[in-house]
Amino acid sequence: MHPGLSWMTPGRFTERLPLVDAWAWLDACPDAMGTEAAPLYQAFGRVLPAPLTFPADRPERDLALVDGHAVQAASTLGASTYNPLFLTIVPKGMPLTAGGASVCHAGETLPSGADAVLPVDVGEAVGTALEVCDAVALGFGVGRTGQAARRDGVAIEAGRRLGAPQIALAASLGVPQLIVRRRPVVTLVFAGPKPPAIEALCLATSALVARDGGIAHCARRHLDMARMLSCVAPADLFLVVGRSGWGEDDDAMHVITAAGGRIDHHGLALTPGGSAGLGWLGGAPLLLLPGDPLSALVTYELLAGRLLRRLAGRASDFPCPIQRLLLSRKIASPVGVSEFVPVVCHGSSVEPLALTPADGLAGYARADGFLVVPAGLEGYAPGALVDVVTMPGHISRQEEL
Amino acid sequence: MHPGLSWMTPGRFTERLPLVDAWAWLDACPDAMGTEAAPLYQAFGRVLPAPLTFPADRPERDLALVDGHAVQAASTLGASTYNPLFLTIVPKGMPLTAGGASVCHAGETLPSGADAVLPVDVGEAVGTALEVCDAVALGFGVGRTGQAARRDGVAIEAGRRLGAPQIALAASLGVPQLIVRRRPVVTLVFAGPKPPAIEALCLATSALVARDGGIAHCARRHLDMARMLSCVAPADLFLVVGRSGWGEDDDAMHVITAAGGRIDHHGLALTPGGSAGLGWLGGAPLLLLPGDPLSALVTYELLAGRLLRRLAGRASDFPCPIQRLLLSRKIASPVGVSEFVPVVCHGSSVEPLALTPADGLAGYARADGFLVVPAGLEGYAPGALVDVVTMPGHISRQEEL
């Protein structure tokens, strides 16, 4: 009897590359991404190749940090509710001398001569006099020039992925645009899948490419695919989806070679996705992904996303949180093959979902995350602690709608 | 001596609402979001209010799952390399009878009469005969009608946030659009900040609103702000930023009331952000956020985002992973006030960043995440394990550029 389904153990691959070796291949691909200017509103999620420095001391001048009266601290010495002192209120903009006080608001430049701010609740104006019922320490309520940062000091470090705090800081420094790492261009060529699978994969992989910091260009197979491949615009990464197997219409290897590309490895010790390949086209890495939707999405997540994130200047790890959870049912997995297993989370325990080729995406779409059984293991016993990549969809299930 | 900076302990608030009570107020806001149709390419990240069901059995017909020959399993019984059997190859599309075999590819409908697929590597065509060197089990290589899912069974559960696997499944079912929860409209009114702080806040809060599933509309203060507020288009959430304190120009409370709104709570036991308020305008919740950029972003993260995510159908928790990490330096925090502390991560330990009002966003922009010291604690000792909300920016620092 034939022992298993051929999609799990493609018989024609004589040497199947272990997943860890595929990762090493991906991690060794050169990173020659340049930079470009991006207006701030387009800079979210981008990565700074060089630090952004402060264009001036911050604050640029001594500032009041609180609402109240600018004073010389020494003039308030000894003041208390039992022994109020009286200062003379001078108009705003005038230099301050001993015994004087000047109304000021948080954020305003401190008048010259002042060295502290008396908060509003400690001084009360009585005509042109200010009744002071507490002493204030030298420097209280004052932001000193350069206290927060010095001119040319680092405002945002190199390698930082820009989020709201960084973009807001850049805007508050008056910076109109930032020099950021260029977004990798990913050309997706759908060589195999037919409607509606091609629509499904085009939508899903384009969204995943955007999630991982790239720009997706989708192309459908032409009749003369080798010619088409050889004249597509330069890309930072090619993903050829479909026709990766050994059936009579599986010509992806052939057309990639005919287009001047090459495949370094064809066949991975991975399930699903065992017919994936790794190679080159026009100086850029090319990944051959299987055309069935499940295998295509799995190999995107396990292979393409990893390389793309690094090219985009991000960490190559999975972009979703990894949680250590308790396995509720055993997973049996063939030794020598890394197996992608989608799981459903129930609190701190996870249940593996069995995938069969007939499922298509039905199983994966129910999953809250996935784990990868390493090639060296026969699986996991029930109760094992496993590292699960949790996908954002799962979070909302805690919520009542 | 005046004990602290007034931004940390705004003296005029007689009763400051604890952060947990503010969360309870936010969590009690009614959720009356409706639904709308979204084409699939716009449905990523959206939430399904009702389950999507399978429009037909899946697979709809018995399918070949592997490349090979459709056969009757019984016809292969006893075949081996020592005792090959010979079947008659019949043209595609013909019904199959005992002793017949018909070429088939993975994904094709199985010919009638067939009950198994003999994989390509087990049968070899010799003229019009197929030489079979192994027996195949009944049902091998066949996806039975309804095996993966039954018509009207649940394809995507209600409450599921749609990611690539779900969108791809919907597309592969031929579904052109999905009924999803409407995106909450958030009207941001910048009442206080001046350029460049207003640009900084407009950019950053709009991006945070989008991150949390809302649509941001930004408005700047008019001269007659009460009139402006009373005639803005309906929104699902109002955020009024600035003029929240007790200085002479802090008129936000007044204009909200004059516009027909009300503030239920003004002043939170929170630092920074103590002058925030919670109320209502035109039947929708209204949050009053302080105008200094740091306090505005902190109160967005701790208050507004929580409510918005729930309105968008997501979990109200922080959308970034929470990690338990080791504190490298002590944090001293006033009892009775929840304190937002940005931190820098070094491996599994975190270092708190001191924030002073003069810093503006300089400290927060260096942070890899933040923690909140609960109001009941005086802080944490060095070596304490603390729960840190890690922001995506920090991940890329592990990478070499």
Coordinates of N, CA and C in Angstrom, one line a residue, chain A residues 35-160:
Chain A
T35 N 17.9 54.2 0.0 CA 17.0 55.0 0.9 C 16.2 55.9 0.0
E36 N 15.2 56.6 0.6 CA 14.4 57.6 -0.2 C 13.8 58.5 0.9
A37 N 13.3 59.7 0.4 CA 12.7 60.6 1.3 C 11.2 60.3 1.4
A38 N 10.6 60.3 2.5 CA 9.2 60.1 2.7 C 8.6 61.2 3.5
P39 N 7.5 61.9 3.0 CA 6.8 62.8 3.9 C 6.4 62.1 5.2
L40 N 6.3 62.9 6.3 CA 6.0 62.2 7.5 C 4.8 61.3 7.5
Y41 N 3.7 61.8 6.8 CA 2.5 61.0 6.8 C 2.6 59.6 6.1
Q42 N 3.7 59.5 5.3 CA 4.0 58.2 4.7 C 5.1 57.4 5.4
A43 N 5.6 57.9 6.5 CA 6.8 57.4 7.1 C 6.4 56.4 8.2
F44 N 5.1 56.2 8.5 CA 4.8 55.2 9.6 C 5.2 53.8 9.2
G45 N 5.8 53.1 10.1 CA 6.2 51.7 9.8 C 7.5 51.6 9.0
R46 N 8.0 52.8 8.5 CA 9.3 52.7 7.8 C 10.5 52.7 8.8
V47 N 11.7 52.5 8.2 CA 12.8 52.3 9.1 C 13.9 53.3 8.7
L48 N 14.5 54.0 9.8 CA 15.5 55.0 9.6 C 16.8 54.3 9.3
P49 N 17.5 54.6 8.2 CA 18.8 54.0 8.0 C 19.9 54.8 8.8
A50 N 19.7 56.0 9.1 CA 20.7 56.8 9.8 C 19.9 57.6 10.9
P51 N 20.6 57.9 12.0 CA 19.8 58.6 13.1 C 19.3 59.9 12.7
L52 N 18.2 60.3 13.3 CA 17.7 61.7 13.1 C 18.3 62.5 14.4
T53 N 18.9 63.6 14.1 CA 19.5 64.3 15.3 C 18.6 65.6 15.5
F54 N 18.8 66.1 16.8 CA 18.0 67.3 17.1 C 18.7 68.5 16.4
P55 N 17.9 69.3 15.7 CA 18.4 70.4 15.0 C 18.8 71.6 15.9
A56 N 18.4 71.5 17.2 CA 18.7 72.6 18.1 C 18.6 72.0 19.5
D57 N 19.1 72.8 20.5 CA 18.9 72.3 21.9 C 17.4 72.2 22.1
R58 N 17.1 71.4 23.1 CA 15.7 71.2 23.4 C 15.5 71.2 24.9
P59 N 14.8 72.1 25.5 CA 14.2 73.3 24.8 C 15.3 74.3 24.3
E60 N 14.9 75.1 23.3 CA 15.8 76.0 22.7 C 16.2 77.2 23.7
R61 N 15.2 77.5 24.5 CA 15.4 78.6 25.5 C 14.8 78.1 26.9
D62 N 15.2 78.7 28.0 CA 14.6 78.4 29.3 C 13.1 78.6 29.2
L63 N 12.3 77.5 29.5 CA 10.8 77.6 29.4 C 10.2 77.5 30.7
A64 N 9.0 78.1 30.8 CA 8.1 77.7 31.9 C 7.5 76.4 31.6
L65 N 7.5 75.5 32.6 CA 6.8 74.2 32.4 C 5.4 74.2 33.0
V66 N 5.1 75.1 33.9 CA 3.8 75.2 34.6 C 3.3 76.6 34.4
D67 N 2.0 76.7 34.6 CA 1.3 78.0 34.7 C 1.6 78.6 36.0
G68 N 1.8 79.9 36.0 CA 2.0 80.6 37.3 C 2.8 81.9 37.1
H69 N 3.8 82.2 38.0 CA 4.5 83.4 37.9 C 6.0 83.1 37.9
A70 N 6.7 83.7 36.9 CA 8.1 83.6 36.9 C 8.7 84.5 38.0
V71 N 9.6 84.0 38.7 CA 10.2 84.7 39.9 C 11.7 84.4 40.0
Q72 N 12.4 85.1 40.9 CA 13.7 84.6 41.4 C 13.4 83.8 42.6
A73 N 13.9 82.6 42.7 CA 13.5 81.7 43.8 C 13.9 82.3 45.1
A74 N 15.0 83.0 45.2 CA 15.5 83.6 46.4 C 14.5 84.6 47.0
S75 N 13.6 85.2 46.1 CA 12.6 86.2 46.6 C 11.5 85.5 47.4
T76 N 11.4 84.2 47.3 CA 10.3 83.5 48.0 C 10.7 82.8 49.3
L77 N 12.0 82.9 49.5 CA 12.6 82.2 50.7 C 11.9 82.7 52.0
G78 N 11.4 81.7 52.8 CA 10.8 82.1 54.0 C 9.3 82.2 53.9
A79 N 8.7 82.3 52.7 CA 7.3 82.4 52.6 C 6.5 81.2 53.1
S80 N 5.4 81.4 53.8 CA 4.5 80.4 54.2 C 3.1 80.9 54.4
T81 N 2.2 80.1 54.7 CA 0.8 80.6 54.9 C 0.8 81.5 56.1
Y82 N 1.7 81.2 57.1 CA 1.7 82.1 58.3 C 2.5 83.4 58.1
N83 N 3.4 83.3 57.1 CA 4.2 84.5 56.8 C 4.3 84.7 55.3
P84 N 3.1 85.2 54.7 CA 3.1 85.4 53.3 C 4.1 86.6 52.9
L85 N 4.7 86.4 51.8 CA 5.6 87.5 51.3 C 4.9 88.1 50.1
F86 N 5.2 89.4 49.8 CA 4.6 90.1 48.7 C 5.6 90.5 47.6
L87 N 5.4 90.0 46.4 CA 6.2 90.4 45.2 C 5.5 91.4 44.4
T88 N 6.3 92.1 43.6 CA 5.7 93.1 42.7 C 5.4 92.5 41.3
I89 N 4.2 92.6 40.8 CA 3.9 92.0 39.5 C 4.4 93.0 38.4
V90 N 5.2 92.5 37.6 CA 5.7 93.4 36.5 C 5.1 92.9 35.2
P91 N 5.0 93.8 34.2 CA 4.4 93.4 32.9 C 5.2 92.3 32.2
K92 N 4.5 91.5 31.4 CA 5.1 90.4 30.7 C 6.1 91.0 29.7
G93 N 7.2 90.3 29.5 CA 8.2 90.8 28.5 C 9.3 91.6 29.2
M94 N 9.1 92.1 30.4 CA 10.1 92.9 31.1 C 11.1 92.0 31.8
P95 N 12.4 92.4 31.8 CA 13.3 91.6 32.6 C 12.9 91.6 34.1
L96 N 13.2 90.5 34.7 CA 12.8 90.3 36.1 C 14.0 90.6 37.1
T97 N 13.7 91.3 38.1 CA 14.7 91.6 39.1 C 14.2 91.0 40.5
A98 N 15.1 91.0 41.5 CA 14.7 90.5 42.8 C 13.4 91.2 43.3
G99 N 12.5 90.4 43.8 CA 11.2 90.9 44.3 C 10.2 91.1 43.3
G100 N 10.5 90.7 42.0 CA 9.5 90.9 41.0 C 8.8 89.5 40.7
A101 N 7.7 89.6 40.0 CA 7.0 88.4 39.5 C 6.3 88.7 38.2
S102 N 6.2 87.7 37.3 CA 5.6 88.0 36.0 C 4.8 86.8 35.6
V103 N 3.5 87.1 35.2 CA 2.6 86.0 34.8 C 3.3 85.2 33.7
C104 N 3.2 83.9 33.8 CA 3.7 83.0 32.7 C 2.9 81.8 32.5
H105 N 2.8 81.2 31.3 CA 2.1 80.0 31.1 C 3.0 78.9 30.7
A106 N 2.6 77.7 30.9 CA 3.5 76.6 30.5 C 3.8 76.6 29.1
G107 N 5.1 76.5 28.7 CA 5.5 76.5 27.3 C 6.0 77.8 26.9
E108 N 5.8 78.9 27.7 CA 6.4 80.2 27.3 C 7.8 80.3 27.7
T109 N 8.5 81.2 26.9 CA 9.9 81.5 27.3 C 9.9 82.2 28.6
L110 N 10.9 81.8 29.5 CA 11.0 82.5 30.8 C 11.6 83.9 30.6
P111 N 11.1 84.9 31.3 CA 11.7 86.2 31.2 C 13.1 86.2 31.7
S112 N 13.9 87.1 31.2 CA 15.3 87.1 31.6 C 15.4 87.5 33.1
G113 N 16.3 86.9 33.8 CA 16.3 87.2 35.3 C 15.6 86.2 36.1
A114 N 14.6 85.6 35.6 CA 13.8 84.6 36.4 C 14.5 83.3 36.5
D115 N 14.4 82.5 37.6 CA 15.0 81.2 37.7 C 14.1 80.2 38.3
A116 N 12.8 80.5 38.4 CA 11.8 79.5 38.9 C 10.4 80.0 38.5
V117 N 9.5 79.1 38.6 CA 8.1 79.4 38.3 C 7.3 79.1 39.6
L118 N 6.6 80.1 40.1 CA 5.7 79.8 41.3 C 4.4 79.4 40.7
P119 N 4.0 78.1 41.1 CA 2.7 77.6 40.5 C 1.5 78.5 40.9
V120 N 0.5 78.4 40.1 CA -0.7 79.3 40.3 C -1.3 79.1 41.7
D121 N -1.2 77.9 42.3 CA -1.9 77.7 43.5 C -1.1 78.1 44.7
V122 N 0.1 78.7 44.5 CA 1.0 79.1 45.6 C 1.1 80.6 45.7
G123 N 0.6 81.3 44.6 CA 0.7 82.8 44.7 C -0.7 83.3 44.2
E124 N -1.1 84.4 44.9 CA -2.4 85.0 44.5 C -2.2 86.5 44.3
A125 N -2.7 87.0 43.1 CA -2.5 88.4 42.8 C -3.5 89.2 43.6
V126 N -2.9 90.2 44.2 CA -3.8 91.2 45.0 C -3.4 92.6 44.5
G127 N -4.2 93.0 43.5 CA -3.8 94.3 42.8 C -2.5 94.0 42.0
T128 N -1.5 94.9 42.2 CA -0.2 94.7 41.5 C 0.8 93.9 42.4
A129 N 0.3 93.4 43.5 CA 1.2 92.6 44.3 C 0.8 91.1 44.2
L130 N 1.8 90.2 44.4 CA 1.6 88.8 44.4 C 1.8 88.3 45.8
E131 N 0.8 87.7 46.4 CA 0.9 87.2 47.8 C 1.4 85.8 47.6
V132 N 2.6 85.5 48.2 CA 3.2 84.2 48.1 C 3.2 83.4 49.4
C133 N 2.6 82.2 49.4 CA 2.5 81.5 50.7 C 3.3 80.3 50.8
D134 N 4.3 80.1 49.9 CA 5.2 79.0 49.9 C 6.5 79.4 49.2
A135 N 7.6 78.8 49.6 CA 8.8 79.1 48.9 C 8.9 78.1 47.7
V136 N 9.7 78.5 46.7 CA 9.8 77.7 45.5 C 11.3 77.5 45.3
A137 N 11.7 76.3 44.9 CA 13.1 75.9 44.8 C 13.7 76.5 43.5
L138 N 15.0 76.8 43.5 CA 15.6 77.3 42.3 C 15.4 76.3 41.2
G139 N 15.0 76.8 40.0 CA 14.8 75.9 38.9 C 13.4 75.2 38.8
F140 N 12.6 75.4 39.9 CA 11.3 74.7 39.9 C 10.4 75.2 38.7
G141 N 9.8 74.3 38.0 CA 8.9 74.7 37.0 C 9.6 75.3 35.7
V142 N 10.9 75.1 35.7 CA 11.6 75.6 34.5 C 12.3 74.5 33.7
G143 N 12.1 74.5 32.4 CA 12.8 73.6 31.5 C 14.0 74.4 31.0
R144 N 15.2 73.9 31.4 CA 16.5 74.7 31.1 C 16.8 74.4 29.6
T145 N 17.4 75.3 29.0 CA 17.9 75.2 27.6 C 18.8 73.9 27.5
G146 N 18.4 73.0 26.6 CA 19.2 71.8 26.4 C 19.0 70.7 27.4
Q147 N 18.0 70.9 28.3 CA 17.8 69.9 29.4 C 17.4 68.6 28.9
A148 N 16.5 68.6 27.9 CA 15.9 67.4 27.3 C 16.9 66.8 26.3
A149 N 17.5 67.6 25.5 CA 18.4 67.1 24.5 C 19.3 68.3 24.0
R150 N 20.5 67.9 23.5 CA 21.4 68.9 23.0 C 21.4 68.8 21.5
R151 N 21.6 70.0 20.8 CA 21.7 70.0 19.4 C 22.7 68.9 18.9
D152 N 22.3 68.2 17.8 CA 23.0 67.1 17.2 C 23.0 65.8 18.0
G153 N 22.4 65.8 19.2 CA 22.2 64.6 19.9 C 21.2 63.7 19.1
V154 N 21.1 62.4 19.4 CA 20.3 61.5 18.6 C 18.8 61.7 19.1
A155 N 17.9 62.0 18.2 CA 16.5 62.1 18.5 C 15.8 60.7 18.2
I156 N 16.1 60.1 17.1 CA 15.6 58.8 16.7 C 16.8 58.0 16.2
E157 N 17.0 56.8 16.8 CA 18.1 56.0 16.5 C 18.0 55.4 15.1
A158 N 19.1 55.1 14.5 CA 19.1 54.3 13.2 C 18.5 52.9 13.5
G159 N 17.8 52.4 12.5 CA 17.2 51.1 12.7 C 15.8 51.1 13.3
R160 N 15.4 52.2 13.9 CA 14.2 52.3 14.5 C 13.0 52.3 13.5

